[in-house]
Coordinates of C-alpha atoms in Angstrom, one line a residue:
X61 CA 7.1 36.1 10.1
X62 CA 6.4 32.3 10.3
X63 CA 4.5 31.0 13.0
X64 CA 6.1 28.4 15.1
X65 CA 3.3 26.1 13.8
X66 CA 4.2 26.6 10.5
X67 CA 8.2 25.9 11.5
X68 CA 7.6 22.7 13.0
X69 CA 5.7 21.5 9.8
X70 CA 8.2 22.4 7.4
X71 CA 11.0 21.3 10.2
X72 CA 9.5 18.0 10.2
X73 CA 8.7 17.4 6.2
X74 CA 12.1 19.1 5.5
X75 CA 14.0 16.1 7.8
X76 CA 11.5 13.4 6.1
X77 CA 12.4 14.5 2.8
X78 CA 16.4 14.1 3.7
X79 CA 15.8 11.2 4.6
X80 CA 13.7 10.1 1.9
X81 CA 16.7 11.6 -0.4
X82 CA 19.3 9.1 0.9
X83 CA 17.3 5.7 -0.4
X84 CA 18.1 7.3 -4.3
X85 CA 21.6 6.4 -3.0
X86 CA 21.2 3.0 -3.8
X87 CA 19.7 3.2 -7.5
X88 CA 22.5 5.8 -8.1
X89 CA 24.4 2.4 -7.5
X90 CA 23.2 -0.2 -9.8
X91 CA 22.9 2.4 -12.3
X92 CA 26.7 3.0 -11.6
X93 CA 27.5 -0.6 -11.7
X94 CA 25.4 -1.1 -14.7
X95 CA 27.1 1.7 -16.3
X96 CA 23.7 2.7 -17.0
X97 CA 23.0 6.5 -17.8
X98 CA 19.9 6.5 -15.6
X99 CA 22.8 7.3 -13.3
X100 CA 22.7 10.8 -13.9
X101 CA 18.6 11.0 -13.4
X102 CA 18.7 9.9 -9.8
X103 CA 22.1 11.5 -9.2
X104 CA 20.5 14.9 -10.4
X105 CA 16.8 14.1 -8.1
X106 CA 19.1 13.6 -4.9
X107 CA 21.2 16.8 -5.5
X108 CA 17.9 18.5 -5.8
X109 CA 16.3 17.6 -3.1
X110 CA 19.0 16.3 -0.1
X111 CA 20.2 20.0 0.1
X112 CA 17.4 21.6 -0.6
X113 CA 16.1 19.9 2.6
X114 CA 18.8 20.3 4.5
X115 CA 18.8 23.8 4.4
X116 CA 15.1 24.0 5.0
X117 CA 15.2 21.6 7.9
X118 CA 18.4 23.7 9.4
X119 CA 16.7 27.6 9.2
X120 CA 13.6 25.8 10.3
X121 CA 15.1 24.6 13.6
X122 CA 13.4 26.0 16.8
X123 CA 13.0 24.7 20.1
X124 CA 10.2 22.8 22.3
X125 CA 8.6 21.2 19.6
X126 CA 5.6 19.7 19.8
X127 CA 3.4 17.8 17.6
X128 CA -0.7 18.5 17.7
X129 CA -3.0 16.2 16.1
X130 CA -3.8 18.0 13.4
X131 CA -0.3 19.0 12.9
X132 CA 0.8 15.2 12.2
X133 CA -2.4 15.0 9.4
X134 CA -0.8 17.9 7.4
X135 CA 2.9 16.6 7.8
X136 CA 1.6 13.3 6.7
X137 CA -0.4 14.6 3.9
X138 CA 2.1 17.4 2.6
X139 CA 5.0 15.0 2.5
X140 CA 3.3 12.3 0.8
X141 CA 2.6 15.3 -1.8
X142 CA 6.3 15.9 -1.8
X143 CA 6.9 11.7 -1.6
X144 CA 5.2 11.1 -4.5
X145 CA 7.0 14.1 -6.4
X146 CA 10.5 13.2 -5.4
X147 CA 9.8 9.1 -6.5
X148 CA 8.7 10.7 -10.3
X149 CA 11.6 12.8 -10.8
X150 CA 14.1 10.2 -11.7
X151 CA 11.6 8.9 -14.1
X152 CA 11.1 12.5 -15.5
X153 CA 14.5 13.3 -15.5
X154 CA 15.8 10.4 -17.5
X155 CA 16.2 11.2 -21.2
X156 CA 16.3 7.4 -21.7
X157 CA 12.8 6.7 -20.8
X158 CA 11.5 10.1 -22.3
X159 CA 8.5 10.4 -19.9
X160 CA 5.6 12.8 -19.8
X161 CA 5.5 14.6 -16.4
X162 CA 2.3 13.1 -15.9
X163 CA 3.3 9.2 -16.7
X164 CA 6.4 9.9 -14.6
X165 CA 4.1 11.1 -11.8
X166 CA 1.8 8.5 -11.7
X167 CA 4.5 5.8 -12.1
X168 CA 6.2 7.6 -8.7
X169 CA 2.9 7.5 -7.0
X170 CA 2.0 4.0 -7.7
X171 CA 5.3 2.8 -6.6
X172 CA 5.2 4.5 -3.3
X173 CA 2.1 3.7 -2.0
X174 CA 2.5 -0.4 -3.0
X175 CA 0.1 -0.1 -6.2
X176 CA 1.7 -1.2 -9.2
X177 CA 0.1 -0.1 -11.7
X178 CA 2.3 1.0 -14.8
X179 CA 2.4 2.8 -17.6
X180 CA 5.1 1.6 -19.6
X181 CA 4.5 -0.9 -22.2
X182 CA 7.8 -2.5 -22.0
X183 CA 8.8 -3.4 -18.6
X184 CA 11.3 -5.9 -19.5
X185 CA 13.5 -3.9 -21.7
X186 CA 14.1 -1.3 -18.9
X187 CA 17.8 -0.3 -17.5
X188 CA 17.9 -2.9 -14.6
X189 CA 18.4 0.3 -11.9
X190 CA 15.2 1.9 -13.0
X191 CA 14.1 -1.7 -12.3
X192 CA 15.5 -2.1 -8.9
X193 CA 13.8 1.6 -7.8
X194 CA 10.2 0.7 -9.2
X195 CA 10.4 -2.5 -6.4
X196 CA 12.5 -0.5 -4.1
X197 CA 9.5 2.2 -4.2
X198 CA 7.5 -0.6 -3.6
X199 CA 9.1 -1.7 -0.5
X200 CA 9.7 1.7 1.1
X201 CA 6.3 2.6 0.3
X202 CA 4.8 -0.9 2.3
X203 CA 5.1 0.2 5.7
X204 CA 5.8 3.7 5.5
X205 CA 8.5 6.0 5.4
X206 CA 7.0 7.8 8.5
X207 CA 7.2 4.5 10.6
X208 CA 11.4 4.8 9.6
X209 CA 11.7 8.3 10.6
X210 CA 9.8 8.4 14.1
X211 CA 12.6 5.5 15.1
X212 CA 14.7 8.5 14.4
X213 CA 12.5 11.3 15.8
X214 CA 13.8 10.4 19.7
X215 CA 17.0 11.4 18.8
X216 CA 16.1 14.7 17.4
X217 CA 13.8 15.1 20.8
X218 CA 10.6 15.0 18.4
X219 CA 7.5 13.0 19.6
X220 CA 6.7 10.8 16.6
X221 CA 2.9 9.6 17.7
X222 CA 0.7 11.5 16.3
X223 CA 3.1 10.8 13.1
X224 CA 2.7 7.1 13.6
X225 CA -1.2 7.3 14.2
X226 CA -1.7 9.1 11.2
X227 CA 0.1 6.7 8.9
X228 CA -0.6 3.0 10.5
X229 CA -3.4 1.5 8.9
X230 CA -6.6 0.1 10.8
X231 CA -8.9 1.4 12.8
X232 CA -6.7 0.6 15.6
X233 CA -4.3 3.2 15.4
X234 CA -3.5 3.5 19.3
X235 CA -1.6 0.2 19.4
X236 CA 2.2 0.0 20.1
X237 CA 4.1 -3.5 19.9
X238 CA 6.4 -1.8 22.9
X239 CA 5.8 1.3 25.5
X240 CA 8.4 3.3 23.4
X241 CA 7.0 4.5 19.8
X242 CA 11.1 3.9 18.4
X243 CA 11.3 0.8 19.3
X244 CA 8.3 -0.1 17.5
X245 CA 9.1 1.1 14.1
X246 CA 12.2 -0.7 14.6
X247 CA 10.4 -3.8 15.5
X248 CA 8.2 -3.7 12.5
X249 CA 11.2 -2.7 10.2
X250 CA 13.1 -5.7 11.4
X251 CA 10.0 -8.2 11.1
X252 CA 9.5 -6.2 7.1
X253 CA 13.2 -7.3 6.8
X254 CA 12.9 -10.8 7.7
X255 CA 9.6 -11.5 5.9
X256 CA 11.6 -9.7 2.6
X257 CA 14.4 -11.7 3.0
X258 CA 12.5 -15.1 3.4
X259 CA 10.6 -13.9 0.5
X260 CA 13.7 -13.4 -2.0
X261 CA 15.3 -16.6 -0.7
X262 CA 12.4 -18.8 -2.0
X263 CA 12.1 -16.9 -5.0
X264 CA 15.4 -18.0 -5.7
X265 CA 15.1 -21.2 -4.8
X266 CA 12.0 -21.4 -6.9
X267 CA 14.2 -20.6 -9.9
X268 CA 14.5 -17.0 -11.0
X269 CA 18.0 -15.2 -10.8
X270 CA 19.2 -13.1 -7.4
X271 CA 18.4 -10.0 -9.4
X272 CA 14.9 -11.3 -10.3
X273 CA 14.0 -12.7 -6.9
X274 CA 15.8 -9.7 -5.2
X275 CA 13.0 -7.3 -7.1
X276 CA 10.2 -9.5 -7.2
X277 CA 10.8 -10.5 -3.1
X278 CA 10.9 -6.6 -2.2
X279 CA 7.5 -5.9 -4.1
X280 CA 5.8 -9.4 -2.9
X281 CA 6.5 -8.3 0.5
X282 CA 5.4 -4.9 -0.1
X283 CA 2.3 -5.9 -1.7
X284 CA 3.4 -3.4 -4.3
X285 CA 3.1 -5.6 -7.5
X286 CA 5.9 -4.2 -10.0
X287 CA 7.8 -6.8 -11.8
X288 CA 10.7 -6.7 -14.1
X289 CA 9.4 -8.5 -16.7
X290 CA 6.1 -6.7 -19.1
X291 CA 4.5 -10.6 -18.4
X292 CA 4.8 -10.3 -14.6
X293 CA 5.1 -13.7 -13.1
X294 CA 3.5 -15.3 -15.8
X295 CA 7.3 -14.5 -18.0
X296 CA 8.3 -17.4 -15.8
X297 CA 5.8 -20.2 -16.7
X298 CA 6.6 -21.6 -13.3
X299 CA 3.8 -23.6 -10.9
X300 CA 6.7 -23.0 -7.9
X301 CA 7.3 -19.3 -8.6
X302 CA 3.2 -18.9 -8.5
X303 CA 2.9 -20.9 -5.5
X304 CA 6.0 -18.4 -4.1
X305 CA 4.5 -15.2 -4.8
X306 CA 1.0 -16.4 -3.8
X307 CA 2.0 -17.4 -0.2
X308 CA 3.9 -14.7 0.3
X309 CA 1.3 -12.9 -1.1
X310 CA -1.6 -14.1 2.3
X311 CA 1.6 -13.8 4.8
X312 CA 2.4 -10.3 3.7
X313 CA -1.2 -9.1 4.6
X314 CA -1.1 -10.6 7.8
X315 CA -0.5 -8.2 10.8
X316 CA 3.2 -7.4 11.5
X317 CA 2.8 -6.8 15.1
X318 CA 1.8 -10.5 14.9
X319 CA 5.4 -11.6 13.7
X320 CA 6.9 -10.1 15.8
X321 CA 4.8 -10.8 19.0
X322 CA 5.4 -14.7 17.9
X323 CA 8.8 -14.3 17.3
X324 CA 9.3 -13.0 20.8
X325 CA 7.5 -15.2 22.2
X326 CA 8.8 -17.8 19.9
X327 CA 5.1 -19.5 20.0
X328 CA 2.2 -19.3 17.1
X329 CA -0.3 -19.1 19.3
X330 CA -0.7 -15.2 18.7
X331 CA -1.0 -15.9 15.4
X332 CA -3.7 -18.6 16.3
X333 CA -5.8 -17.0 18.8
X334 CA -5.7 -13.8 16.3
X335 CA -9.7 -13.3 15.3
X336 CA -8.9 -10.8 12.7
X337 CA -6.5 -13.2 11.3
X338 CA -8.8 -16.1 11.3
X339 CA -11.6 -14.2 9.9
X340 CA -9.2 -13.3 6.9
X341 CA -7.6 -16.4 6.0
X342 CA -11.1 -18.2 6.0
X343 CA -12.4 -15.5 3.7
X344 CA -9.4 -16.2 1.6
X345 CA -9.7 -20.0 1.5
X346 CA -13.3 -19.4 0.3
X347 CA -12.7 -17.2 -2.4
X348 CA -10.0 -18.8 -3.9
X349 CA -12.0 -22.2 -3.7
X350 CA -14.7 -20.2 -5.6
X351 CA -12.1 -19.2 -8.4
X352 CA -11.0 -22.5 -8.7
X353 CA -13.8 -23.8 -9.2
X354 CA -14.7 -21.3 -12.0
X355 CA -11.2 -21.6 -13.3
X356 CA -11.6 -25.7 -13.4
X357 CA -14.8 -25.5 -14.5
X358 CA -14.4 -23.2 -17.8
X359 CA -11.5 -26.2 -18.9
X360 CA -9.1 -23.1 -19.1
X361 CA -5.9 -25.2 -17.7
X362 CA -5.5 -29.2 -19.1
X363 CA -5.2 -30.1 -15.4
X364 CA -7.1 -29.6 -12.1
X365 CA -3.2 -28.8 -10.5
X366 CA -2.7 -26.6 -12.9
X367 CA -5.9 -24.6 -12.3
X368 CA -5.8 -24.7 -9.0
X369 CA -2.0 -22.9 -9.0
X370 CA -3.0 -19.8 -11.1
X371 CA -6.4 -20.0 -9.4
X372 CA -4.1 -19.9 -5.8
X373 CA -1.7 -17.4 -7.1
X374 CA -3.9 -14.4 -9.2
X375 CA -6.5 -14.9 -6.5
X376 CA -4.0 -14.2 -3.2
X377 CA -2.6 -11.7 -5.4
X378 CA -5.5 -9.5 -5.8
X379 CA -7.4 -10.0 -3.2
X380 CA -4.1 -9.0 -1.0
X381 CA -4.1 -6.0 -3.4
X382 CA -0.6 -7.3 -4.5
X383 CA -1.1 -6.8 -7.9
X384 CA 1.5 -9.8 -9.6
X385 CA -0.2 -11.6 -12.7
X386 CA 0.0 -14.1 -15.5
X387 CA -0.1 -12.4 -18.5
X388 CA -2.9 -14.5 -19.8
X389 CA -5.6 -13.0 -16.3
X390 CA -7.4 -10.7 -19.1
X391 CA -8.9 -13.6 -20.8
X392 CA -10.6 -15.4 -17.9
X393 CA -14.0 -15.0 -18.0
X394 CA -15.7 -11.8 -16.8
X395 CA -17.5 -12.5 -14.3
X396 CA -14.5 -14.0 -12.1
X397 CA -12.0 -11.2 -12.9
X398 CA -15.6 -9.0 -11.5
X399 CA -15.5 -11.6 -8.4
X400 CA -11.8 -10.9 -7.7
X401 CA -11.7 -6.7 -8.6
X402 CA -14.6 -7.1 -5.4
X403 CA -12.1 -9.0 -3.8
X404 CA -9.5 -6.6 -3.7
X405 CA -11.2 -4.5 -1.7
X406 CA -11.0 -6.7 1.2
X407 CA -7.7 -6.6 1.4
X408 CA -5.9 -8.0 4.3
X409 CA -5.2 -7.5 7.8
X410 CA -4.4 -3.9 9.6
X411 CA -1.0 -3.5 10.1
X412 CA -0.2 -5.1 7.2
X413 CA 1.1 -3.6 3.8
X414 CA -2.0 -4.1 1.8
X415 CA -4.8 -1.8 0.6
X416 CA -8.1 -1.8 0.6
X417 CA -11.1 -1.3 3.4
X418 CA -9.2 -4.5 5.6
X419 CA -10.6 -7.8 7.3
X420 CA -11.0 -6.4 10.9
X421 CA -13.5 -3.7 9.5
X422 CA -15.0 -6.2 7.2
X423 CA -15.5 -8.3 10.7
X424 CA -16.8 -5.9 12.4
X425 CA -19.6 -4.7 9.8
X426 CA -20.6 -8.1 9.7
X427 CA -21.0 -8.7 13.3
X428 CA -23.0 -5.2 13.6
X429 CA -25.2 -6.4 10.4
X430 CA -26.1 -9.7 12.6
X431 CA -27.0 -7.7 15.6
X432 CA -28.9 -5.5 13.9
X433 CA -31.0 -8.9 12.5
X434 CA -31.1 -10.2 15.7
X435 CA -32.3 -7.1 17.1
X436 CA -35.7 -7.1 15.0
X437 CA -36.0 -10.7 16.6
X438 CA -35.5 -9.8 19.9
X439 CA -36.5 -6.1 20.2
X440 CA -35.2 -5.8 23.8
X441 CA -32.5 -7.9 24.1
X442 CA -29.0 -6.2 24.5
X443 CA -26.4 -7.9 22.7
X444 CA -22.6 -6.7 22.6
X445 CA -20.0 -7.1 19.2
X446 CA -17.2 -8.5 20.4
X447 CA -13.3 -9.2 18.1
X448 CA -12.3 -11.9 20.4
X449 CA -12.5 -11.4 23.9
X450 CA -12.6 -7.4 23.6
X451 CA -15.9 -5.8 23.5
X452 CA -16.1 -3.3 20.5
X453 CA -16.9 0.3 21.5
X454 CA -20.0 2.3 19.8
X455 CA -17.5 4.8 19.1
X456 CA -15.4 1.9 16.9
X457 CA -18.4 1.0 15.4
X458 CA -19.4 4.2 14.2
X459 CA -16.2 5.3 13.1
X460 CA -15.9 2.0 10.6
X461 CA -19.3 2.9 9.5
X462 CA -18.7 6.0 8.8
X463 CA -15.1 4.7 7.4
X464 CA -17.2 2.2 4.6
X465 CA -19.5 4.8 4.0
X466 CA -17.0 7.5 3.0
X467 CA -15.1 4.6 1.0
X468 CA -18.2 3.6 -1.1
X469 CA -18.8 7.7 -2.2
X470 CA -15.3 8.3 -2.8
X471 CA -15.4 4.8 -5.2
X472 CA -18.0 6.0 -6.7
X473 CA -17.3 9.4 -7.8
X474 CA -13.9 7.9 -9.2
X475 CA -15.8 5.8 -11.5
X476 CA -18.3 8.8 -12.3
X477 CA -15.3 10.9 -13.1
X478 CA -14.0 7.8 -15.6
X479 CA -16.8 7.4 -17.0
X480 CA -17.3 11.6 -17.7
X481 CA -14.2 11.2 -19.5
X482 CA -15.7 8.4 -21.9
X483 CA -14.6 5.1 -20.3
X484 CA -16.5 2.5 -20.3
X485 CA -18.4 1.0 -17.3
X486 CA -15.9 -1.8 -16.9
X487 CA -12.7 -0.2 -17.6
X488 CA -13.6 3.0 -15.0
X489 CA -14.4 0.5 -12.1
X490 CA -11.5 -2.1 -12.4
X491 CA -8.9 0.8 -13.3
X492 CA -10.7 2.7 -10.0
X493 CA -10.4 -0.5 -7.7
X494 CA -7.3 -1.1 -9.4
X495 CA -6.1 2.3 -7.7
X496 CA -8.0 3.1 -4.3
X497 CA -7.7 -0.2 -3.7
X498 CA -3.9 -0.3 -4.7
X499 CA -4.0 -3.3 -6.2
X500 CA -2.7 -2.1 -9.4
X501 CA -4.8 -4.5 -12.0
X502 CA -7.0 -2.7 -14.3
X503 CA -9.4 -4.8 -16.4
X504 CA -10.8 -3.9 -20.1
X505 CA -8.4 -0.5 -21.5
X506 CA -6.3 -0.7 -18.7
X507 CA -5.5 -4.8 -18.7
X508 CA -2.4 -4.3 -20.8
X509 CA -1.5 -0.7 -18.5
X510 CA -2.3 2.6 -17.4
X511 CA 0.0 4.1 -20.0
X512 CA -3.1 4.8 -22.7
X513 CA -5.3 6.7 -20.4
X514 CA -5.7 10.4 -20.7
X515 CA -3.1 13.2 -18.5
X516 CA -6.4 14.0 -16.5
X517 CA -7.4 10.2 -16.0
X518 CA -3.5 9.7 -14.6
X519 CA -4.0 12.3 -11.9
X520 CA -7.1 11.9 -11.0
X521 CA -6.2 7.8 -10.2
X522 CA -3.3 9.3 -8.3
X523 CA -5.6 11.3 -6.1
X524 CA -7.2 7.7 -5.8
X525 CA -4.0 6.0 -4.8
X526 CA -2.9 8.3 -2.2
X527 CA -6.7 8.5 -0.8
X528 CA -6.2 4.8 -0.5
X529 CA -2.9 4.6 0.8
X530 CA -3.6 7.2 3.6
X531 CA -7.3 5.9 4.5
X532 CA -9.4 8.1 3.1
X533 CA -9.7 10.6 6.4
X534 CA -5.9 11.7 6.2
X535 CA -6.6 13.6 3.0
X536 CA -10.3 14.2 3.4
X537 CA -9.9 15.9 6.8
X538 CA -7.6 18.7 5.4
X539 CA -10.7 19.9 3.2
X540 CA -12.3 20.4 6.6
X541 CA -13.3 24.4 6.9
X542 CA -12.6 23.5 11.3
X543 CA -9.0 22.2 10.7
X544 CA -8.0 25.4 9.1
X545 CA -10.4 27.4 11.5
X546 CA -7.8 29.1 14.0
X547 CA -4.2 28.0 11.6
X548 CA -1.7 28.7 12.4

């Protein structure tokens, strides 16, 4: 006999994974239009899984259900399990692309949680609907699928919070753009919308083709990273195109709930006043004044303009965890690729669809560092960390300690575990940052792609990619011996 626990879990993943089933719907399209037989491998994934969760989310049906707190970590966590296998089936199933279960995984997984790194070797030469799903991966994967579904949840009388807190990004997780949960996850699907559409637009404009800039726009936006060309942006050779994807690149790490705020209020002062937001675009003004710099000063462009572009555009790129790139990044010296894989762990702002450890907590550990120095000043003066004009709590600061902390270790035994497997220094820290960090740019082995690396080296950097996607306690609190203490 299941427990009603147990129902509500597989109630809720079983209506997420229905929905998650209709987006093949629109691949199944191009590839019909195309006349493309990748047709069949995303027609076959959605007749596997739409019915199969359909019936699971029917006999699953019971009444009064309610969501726990810990019951919103393991929805989160098991569907992202069942996400990421549902994205890799159409690449597995395709007996064009004749894929190892492994390299279709890891391609799945990447997409969906915005990392884009590859394993193909030929990106350009791919059916053009396999090249619309990488980017539309990308795009569903940049806010969440979650954040779709709990606008639906209301209707199903399902409370989507402890959904929504589990997925958002920051340490800020408590934070609603409006009283009612639905109408925020419309509010940032709308504001996603806008910013994706503004995004294709200029790509257009900038020169590529509606196809091109349609792809390329959806995984800018998404801070995802795939392209459709093996070159990346560099297959362009185009200062506007860089300068495109490079803006786009700093905007689409910058707070959604700050969009829309200024939209309503149609006023840019909330964008203004924003600390966090300050904080992160002077941190990314000086770094890519540092690149360019290096990049001028090694005479690897004939002009300063010209340095200064690539410098603008691979530097917003990673340090945005975007993951776009000229295909001539691997030969800049060393130590600024090392500068910029550091970089990427900054990320951008919470709320935001980039990766890595984000400016607020970044803020915040430098304001605690400083107190802590002007503590051993002034031994008895009381001094107070405060993000604008809100005091920060002891509990905050504790928990993006702790947060750092855990970040660091799990880094760390990633590049251990590379490096056990007989990858050099280099190429097991850029290919780790690459992937917790989903930023998708590997450096030394993995420069060209991920598609050389062993089966065990491609799951364990999926492990890595879903740690980072879902902030490291998501995951890690399942192994928890007191979560499962009492289940179900």
């Amino acid at each position: 006999m299941i427990s009603t626990r147990t129902r509500v879990i597989i109630h809720l993943s079983s209506f997420l994974i229905v929905i998650y089933s209709l987006t093949l719907l629109l691949p199944m399209l191009v590839a019909l239009i195309a006349q493309e037989q990748s047709f069949f491998a995303f027609a076959g994934s959605f007749l596997i899984f739409f019915p199969a969760g359909l019936v699971c989310w029917y006999r699953s049906k019971t009444t009064g259900l309610q969501l726990q707190t810990r019951d919103g970590f393991l929805v989160i966590a098991v569907f992202w399990l069942l996400f990421s296998v549902i994205s890799a089936m159409p690449f597995w199933l395709d007996d064009h692309l004749n894929m190892a279960f492994e390299d279709a995984l890891f391609e799945g997984v990447s997409g969906i949680t915005t990392t884009g790194a590859s394993v193909f070797h030929n990106v350009t030469d791919l059916p053009r609907s396999v090249l619309y799903y990488r980017a539309q991966l990308n795009f569903i994967g940049g806010l969440g699928v979650i954040v779709l579904a709990v606008a639906i949840f209301p209707l199903l009388g399902i409370g989507g919070m402890r959904l929504y807190q589990s997925e958002m990004p920051g340490p800020f997780k408590d934070e609603k753009l409006t009283p009612r949960l639905a109408s925020s996850a419309r509010n940032l699907w709308f504001t996603y919308l806008l910013l994706g559409f503004c995004c294709t637009v200029a790509f257009k404009l900038a020169g590529m083709t509606w196809f091109d800039a349609l792809c390329h726009g959806l995984s800018t936006v998404s801070l995802g990273g795939f392209s459709t060309y093996s070159e990346s942006i560099g297959y362009f050779n185009s200062s506007a195109i860089e300068l495109v994807a490079g803006a786009f690149s700093l905007l689409s790490a910058v707070n959604f709930t700050l969009y829309f705020v200024a939209l309503a209020k149609r006023s840019l002062k909330p964008l203004f006043s924003n600390t966090e937001l300050r904080f992160y675009f002077a941190v990314a003004a000086l770094i890519i004044g540092l690149v360019f710099f290096e990049v001028w000063r090694a005479n690897m462009y004939s002009s300063a303009e010209e340095s200064f572009v690539h410098a603008f555009f691979l530097t917003s790129s990673m340090l945005t965890d975007n993951g776009l790139a000229t295909g001539d990044y691997a030969q800049w010296p060393s130590h600024i690729i090392v500068l910029l894989l550091f970089a990427s762990f900054f990320g951008g702002c919470v709320g935001s669809t980039c990766g890595g450890i984000k400016a607020i907590r970044f803020l915040i550990l430098s304001k605690q560092s400083w107190r802590e120095v002007y503590s051993l000043i002034h031994p008895k003066a009381q001094t107070l960390i405060k993000v604008g004009d809100t005091v920060v709590q002891h509990r905050l600061i504790n928990s993006v300690l702790s947060f750092f902390f855990l970040y660091v270790i799990c880094t760390c035994f990633f590049i251990w575990c590379l490096n056990l497997m007989g990858y050099d220094l280099m190429t097991s820290f850029a290919s780790v940052a690459a992937c917790i960090n989903n930023m998708g740019l590997g450096f030394g082995l993995t420069a060209p792609g991920f598609g050389e690396i062993s089966p065990a080296a491609k799951y364990l950097l999926c492990f890595a990619m879903l740690l980072g996607r879902l902030e490291i306690y998501t995951l890690l609190v399942l192994l928890s011996v007191s979560f499962w203490r009492n289940w179900p």
